[in-house]
C-alpha positions in Angstrom: -2.1 0.8 -26.9 -0.5 1.3 -23.4 2.7 -0.4 -24.3 4.4 2.8 -25.5 3.4 4.6 -22.4 4.7 1.8 -20.2 8.0 1.9 -22.1 8.3 5.7 -22.1 7.0 6.7 -18.7 9.7 7.3 -16.1 7.9 7.8 -12.9 9.2 5.0 -10.8 12.2 6.9 -9.5 10.0 9.7 -8.3 6.4 8.7 -7.4 6.0 4.9 -7.6 9.5 3.7 -7.1 9.9 0.2 -5.7 13.0 0.7 -3.6 12.5 -2.2 -1.2 11.9 -5.9 -1.7 8.2 -6.7 -1.8 7.0 -9.3 0.8 5.8 -12.5 -0.8 2.3 -13.6 0.1 -0.4 -15.9 -1.3 -0.9 -15.8 -5.0 -3.8 -14.0 -6.6 -6.8 -16.2 -7.1 -10.5 -15.9 -7.9 -12.5 -14.8 -4.9 -16.0 -15.3 -3.8 -18.1 -12.3 -2.8 -19.5 -14.2 0.2 -16.0 -15.0 1.7 -13.6 -12.5 3.4 -10.2 -12.0 1.8 -7.2 -13.7 3.5 -6.2 -10.5 5.2 -8.7 -7.9 6.6 -7.4 -4.7 8.2 -8.7 -1.4 9.4 -7.1 2.0 8.6 -9.1 4.4 10.8 -6.7 6.9 12.2 -4.2 9.4 10.9 -1.4 7.3 12.3 -2.3 4.6 9.7 -1.3 6.8 6.8 2.2 8.1 6.0 2.6 11.4 4.1 4.1 10.7 0.7 7.6 12.2 0.4 8.4 14.4 -2.5 10.9 11.9 -4.0 11.0 8.2 -4.2 9.1 6.1 -1.8 8.7 2.3 -1.7 5.6 0.4 -2.7 5.1 -1.8 0.3 2.0 -2.8 2.3 2.0 0.7 3.8 -0.6 3.4 2.9 0.8 6.7 1.7 -1.3 9.8 1.2 -0.9 13.3 -0.3 -3.2 16.3 -0.6 -3.6 16.8 -4.4 -4.0 20.6 -3.8 -0.6 20.6 -2.2 1.2 17.3 -2.5 4.2 18.4 -0.5 2.2 19.9 2.4 2.9 17.0 4.7 1.1 17.0 8.1 -1.7 14.5 8.7 -4.3 13.2 6.4 -7.0 14.6 8.7 -5.8 18.1 7.8 -7.4 17.5 4.4 -9.8 14.6 4.8 -12.2 13.1 7.4 -11.9 9.6 8.9 -15.2 8.4 10.3 -18.1 6.0 9.8 -18.1 7.0 6.1 -14.4 6.1 5.6 -12.0 8.6 4.1 -14.1 11.5 3.0 -13.3 14.9 1.4 -15.5 17.9 0.9 -15.9 19.9 -2.3 -12.7 21.6 -3.3 -10.4 19.0 -1.5 -9.0 15.8 -2.8 -6.5 13.2 -1.5 -4.5 10.5 -3.1 -3.9 7.1 -1.4 -1.3 4.6 -2.7 -0.2 1.2 -1.5 2.0 -1.6 -2.9 0.8 -5.1 -3.6 2.5 -7.5 -1.3 3.5 -9.5 -4.4 3.7 -8.2 -8.0 0.9 -9.5 -10.3 2.0 -10.9 -13.7 -0.1 -10.4 -16.8 -1.4 -13.9 -16.6 -3.0 -13.2 -13.3 -4.4 -9.7 -14.2 -7.9 -11.1 -15.0 -8.2 -12.7 -11.6 -6.9 -9.6 -9.9 -9.3 -7.3 -11.7 -12.4 -9.5 -11.2 -11.7 -9.6 -7.4 -11.4 -5.9 -6.9 -14.3 -4.3 -5.0 -14.9 -1.1 -3.2 -17.6 0.9 -1.4 -17.6 4.6 -2.4 -19.7 7.7 -2.6 -19.3 10.7 -4.9 -16.1 11.2 -6.9 -13.5 8.5 -6.4 -11.1 6.9 -8.8 -9.1 3.6 -8.6 -5.9 2.9 -10.5 -3.3 0.3 -11.0 0.4 1.1 -10.8 2.3 -0.8 -13.5 6.1 -1.4 -13.8 8.1 -2.7 -16.7 10.5 -5.4 -15.8 12.8 -4.6 -12.9 13.1 -1.0 -14.0 11.5 1.1 -11.3 12.0 4.2 -13.6 9.5 2.7 -16.1 6.2 2.9 -14.3 2.8 4.2 -15.2 -0.8 4.3 -14.0 -4.1 3.1 -15.6 -7.5 4.0 -14.1 -10.6 1.9 -13.8 -13.5 3.3 -15.9 -16.4 1.1 -14.8 -16.7 2.2 -11.2 -20.2 3.1 -10.0 -21.3 6.7 -10.2 -22.2 8.1 -6.9 -22.8 5.8 -3.9 -22.5 2.1 -4.5 -20.4 -1.0 -4.3 -18.2 -1.9 -7.2 -17.4 -5.7 -7.8 -14.9 -6.5 -10.4 -13.3 -4.2 -13.0 -13.0 -4.8 -16.7 -12.0 -1.5 -18.5 -8.9 0.7 -18.0 -8.2 4.3 -19.0 -4.9 5.7 -20.1 -5.2 9.3 -18.7 -2.5 10.6 -21.1 -4.4 9.6 -24.3 -8.0 9.2 -23.0 -8.1 5.7 -24.6 -9.8 2.8 -22.9 -9.0 -0.9 -23.2 -10.3 -4.1 -21.6 -8.5 -6.1 -19.0 -7.5 -8.8 -21.5 -6.1 -6.2 -23.8 -4.2 -4.5 -21.0 -2.8 -8.0 -20.0 -1.6 -8.4 -23.6 0.2 -5.0 -23.4 1.8 -5.9 -20.1 3.0 -9.2 -21.5 4.5 -7.5 -24.5 6.3 -5.0 -22.4 7.4 -7.5 -19.7 5.4 -5.5 -17.1 3.6 -6.3 -13.9 1.1 -4.6 -11.6 3.0 -3.5 -8.5 0.5 -1.3 -6.6 -2.7 0.7 -6.7 -3.9 4.3 -6.2 -7.2 5.7 -5.0 -8.1 9.4 -5.6 -10.9 10.6 -3.3 -12.6 13.7 -4.6 -11.6 13.3 -8.3 -13.3 11.3 -11.0 -10.6 10.7 -13.5 -12.7 8.6 -15.8 -15.5 11.2 -15.8 -13.2 14.1 -16.6 -10.7 12.6 -19.1 -12.2 12.1 -22.5 -10.9 10.3 -25.5 -9.1 12.5 -28.0 -11.0 13.5 -31.2 -10.5 11.2 -34.1 -8.0 12.6 -36.7 -8.7 12.6 -40.4 -7.0 9.9 -42.3 -3.9 11.1 -44.2 -4.4 11.5 -47.9 -2.7 9.1 -50.2 0.3 10.3 -52.2 -0.6 10.1 -55.9 0.9 7.2 -57.7 3.7 8.2 -60.2 2.8 8.2 -63.9 4.1 5.6 -66.2 6.2 8.2 -68.1 7.9 11.3 -66.8 6.0 14.4 -67.8 9.1 15.9 -69.4 11.4 13.9 -71.5 15.1 14.1 -70.5 17.5 16.0 -72.8 20.1 14.0 -74.7 22.9 16.2 -73.4 23.3 18.1 -70.2 22.5 21.8 -70.5 26.0 22.8 -69.3 29.1 21.0 -70.5 31.5 20.0 -67.8 34.8 21.8 -67.6 38.0 19.9 -67.7 39.2 21.4 -64.5 37.3 22.3 -61.3 36.4 26.0 -61.1 37.9 26.3 -57.7 41.0 24.5 -56.5 40.6 22.6 -53.4 42.1 24.0 -50.2 44.5 22.0 -48.1 42.3 22.4 -45.1 38.5 22.3 -44.7 36.9 25.7 -44.8 35.4 25.3 -41.4 37.1 23.4 -38.6 34.9 20.7 -37.1 33.7 21.4 -33.6 34.6 19.1 -30.7 30.9 18.4 -30.1 28.1 17.6 -32.6 25.7 20.4 -33.2 22.3 20.3 -31.6 19.5 18.8 -33.7 17.3 21.4 -35.3 14.1 19.6 -33.9 14.1 19.3 -30.1 13.5 15.8 -28.7 10.1 15.6 -26.9 10.2 14.4 -23.3 7.9 11.5 -22.5 4.8 12.7 -20.7 5.0 12.0 -17.0 8.8 11.6 -17.0 9.2 14.1 -14.2 6.4 12.9 -11.9 7.2 13.7 -8.3 4.0 13.3 -6.4 0.7 11.5 -6.2 -0.8 14.4 -8.1 1.5 13.7 -11.1 -0.5 11.1 -12.9 -3.3 13.7 -13.1 -0.9 16.6 -14.0 0.5 14.5 -16.9 -2.9 14.7 -18.6 -3.4 17.7 -20.9 -6.9 18.1 -19.4 -7.2 19.9 -16.1 -8.7 17.8 -13.3 -10.2 19.7 -10.4 -11.5 18.6 -7.0 -14.9 19.9 -7.7 -16.9 17.2 -6.0 -17.0 15.5 -2.7 -16.3 11.8 -2.3 -15.5 9.0 0.1 -14.2 5.4 0.2 -15.1 3.1 3.1 -13.7 -0.2 1.9 -11.4 -1.6 -0.7 -10.7 -5.2 -1.6 -7.8 -6.2 -3.9 -5.7 -9.3 -4.2 -5.7 -11.0 -0.8 -6.4 -7.9 1.3 -9.5 -5.9 2.3 -9.0 -2.5 3.9 -11.7 -0.8 5.8 -11.3 2.9 6.4 -14.1 3.0 9.0 -13.6 2.7 12.7 -12.3 -0.7 13.8 -15.0 -2.5 15.7 -14.4 -4.0 19.2 -15.1 -7.8 19.0 -17.2 -9.3 21.8 -18.3 -12.8 22.7 -21.0 -14.1 25.1 -22.2 -17.5 26.1 -25.9 -18.3 26.1 -25.3 -20.1 29.4 -22.4 -19.2 31.5 -22.0 -22.6 33.1 -22.1 -26.2 32.0 -21.3 -29.6 33.5 -18.2 -31.4 32.5 -20.1 -33.9 30.4 -22.2 -31.2 28.7 -19.2 -29.0 27.8 -17.3 -31.9 26.2 -20.2 -33.7 24.5 -23.2 -31.5 23.6 -21.1 -28.3 23.8 -21.9 -24.7 24.7 -23.7 -22.1 22.6 -21.6 -18.9 21.8 -22.3 -15.6 20.1 -19.9 -13.1 18.8 -19.8 -9.7 17.1 -17.3 -7.2 15.7 -15.6 -9.5 13.2 -15.0 -8.8 9.5 -18.0 -9.5 7.2 -18.0 -13.1 6.0 -14.8 -14.1 7.6 -14.2 -17.5 9.3 -14.0 -17.4 13.0 -12.1 -20.0 15.0 -12.1 -20.8 18.7 -9.8 -21.8 21.5 -10.1 -22.6 25.2 -7.8 -21.9 28.1 -7.2 -21.4 31.7 -5.0 -18.9 33.5 -2.0 -21.2 32.9 -2.4 -22.5 29.4 -4.7 -22.7 26.3 -5.3 -24.7 23.1 -7.1 -24.3 19.8 -10.4 -26.1 19.4 -10.2 -28.2 16.2 -13.0 -28.2 13.8 -14.5 -24.8 14.7 -15.1 -22.6 11.7 -18.0 -20.2 12.3 -18.9 -17.9 9.4 -19.6 -14.3 10.2 -22.5 -12.6 8.5 -22.5 -9.3 6.6 -22.5 -7.4 9.9 -19.6 -9.4 11.4 -21.8 -11.4 13.8 -21.3 -15.2 14.5 -23.2 -17.8 16.5 -22.7 -21.5 17.0 -22.2 -24.4 19.3 -18.7 -25.3 20.4 -17.7 -28.7 21.9 -14.7 -28.4 24.2 -11.9 -30.9 23.9 -12.2 -33.5 26.7 -8.4 -34.0 26.9 -8.1 -30.3 28.0 -11.4 -29.7 29.8 -11.1 -32.7 32.1 -12.0 -31.2 35.5 -14.3 -28.7 37.0 -13.1 -25.1 37.0 -13.2 -21.7 35.1 -12.3 -21.7 31.5 -12.0 -18.9 28.9 -13.4 -19.5 25.5 -11.9 -17.3 22.8 -13.0 -16.4 19.3 -10.5 -15.4 16.7 -11.1 -14.0 13.2 -8.9 -15.8 10.8 -8.8 -12.9 8.4 -9.0 -9.9 10.7 -7.3 -11.3 13.8 -10.1 -9.8 15.8 -10.4 -11.6 19.2 -13.1 -11.8 21.9 -13.4 -13.9 25.1 -16.1 -15.2 27.3 -15.8 -17.1 30.6 -17.4 -20.5 31.2 -17.8 -22.2 34.5 -17.5 -26.0 34.3 -19.0 -27.9 37.1 -18.5 -31.5 38.1 -21.1 -33.9 36.9 -23.8 -34.5 39.5 -23.3 -37.6 41.7 -25.2 -40.6 40.6 -27.1 -42.6 43.3 -25.9 -46.2 43.5 -28.2 -48.8 42.1 -28.9 -51.9 44.2 -27.4 -54.9 42.7 -28.8 -58.4 43.6 -26.2 -60.7 45.2 -26.5 -64.3 44.0 -26.7 -67.0 46.6 -28.7 -69.9 48.1 -31.8 -68.9 50.0 -32.7 -71.0 53.1 -36.2 -71.2 54.4 -37.2 -72.6 57.8 -40.5 -73.3 59.3 
């Protein structure tokens, strides 16, 4: 169904053009809802979003934005949306588009894994879409939108149906993958519209009546042919041919009588264009927000980035305690469900602590016991214990005072010998 649109749409050179090499990263794989993605990042200030230019811009790991009411307005995203604890939010009558490139294009064979791992936390009217490119031709791109997102506030986990906004038709992920395979196409990026529900406003076209069949010819012609032509041919042509054609040929062929239709969306020049290409008007008539989005190996939080912190249950330990039973540490401000590693250092040097893999909870908190390496912590002194989020790169530190082991009183040892008694 979408193959013809992928082939026909020429939006890459204007809206979704890939004009720079994409940075390779880990391949797409199935993900677990209780594990953080490989990369976690926060986009919580206007400086984290670049106004989409009017012409071509590259699909990289950078977030572009545009106000759908005025895509060429420029300025800052905060001129049209709010960035706060609710994420990127718009009020009624406003809408913004966000677009980002995948760090590695996703082939049709990996589309199922990509779609099943997509999740987002939204409120109100929001729409998620995939940017698709045919082969290496950045002028042959199109967008399909997810139709199974939650209505209103909620968390969406996994997507399985996709809408072609030009036709209003919907197909499954597997059917879309088959179309991409047939068109030699890949997924190269994704779009989020905040303040517009594309799936809720675009409807499938009405079914057309089946064409009537042409009546089969009869076995015999209705009128028998005459034996002789009605007009006898003359021996000579009625008009002698001229030496030259009556009308000189033109240098250029004449224009066809039926104009050639331009492919829908062929002149897309902004983030609003995928919406404008639909015959149905889409208006920002509802508020909406998005606070998090997970796709491929990356989770983006649009909420304020937390400040990681760490504390020790006890701020001091003996050398033996620190390197055998360990010290109890607590941390906060990490990404939900990410693995948190640890290190130890002094003012001069530091080292990773092998075997530490604390799992953060849904609020980004961690707790555990860390045994310090005896080959590094081998003397009394002040040491810094650091926690590092392996997905978010969030860091926090706490100071531990290591004291010398208490002196052990000597034990009397009997001395062998011969006892002499007198008397």
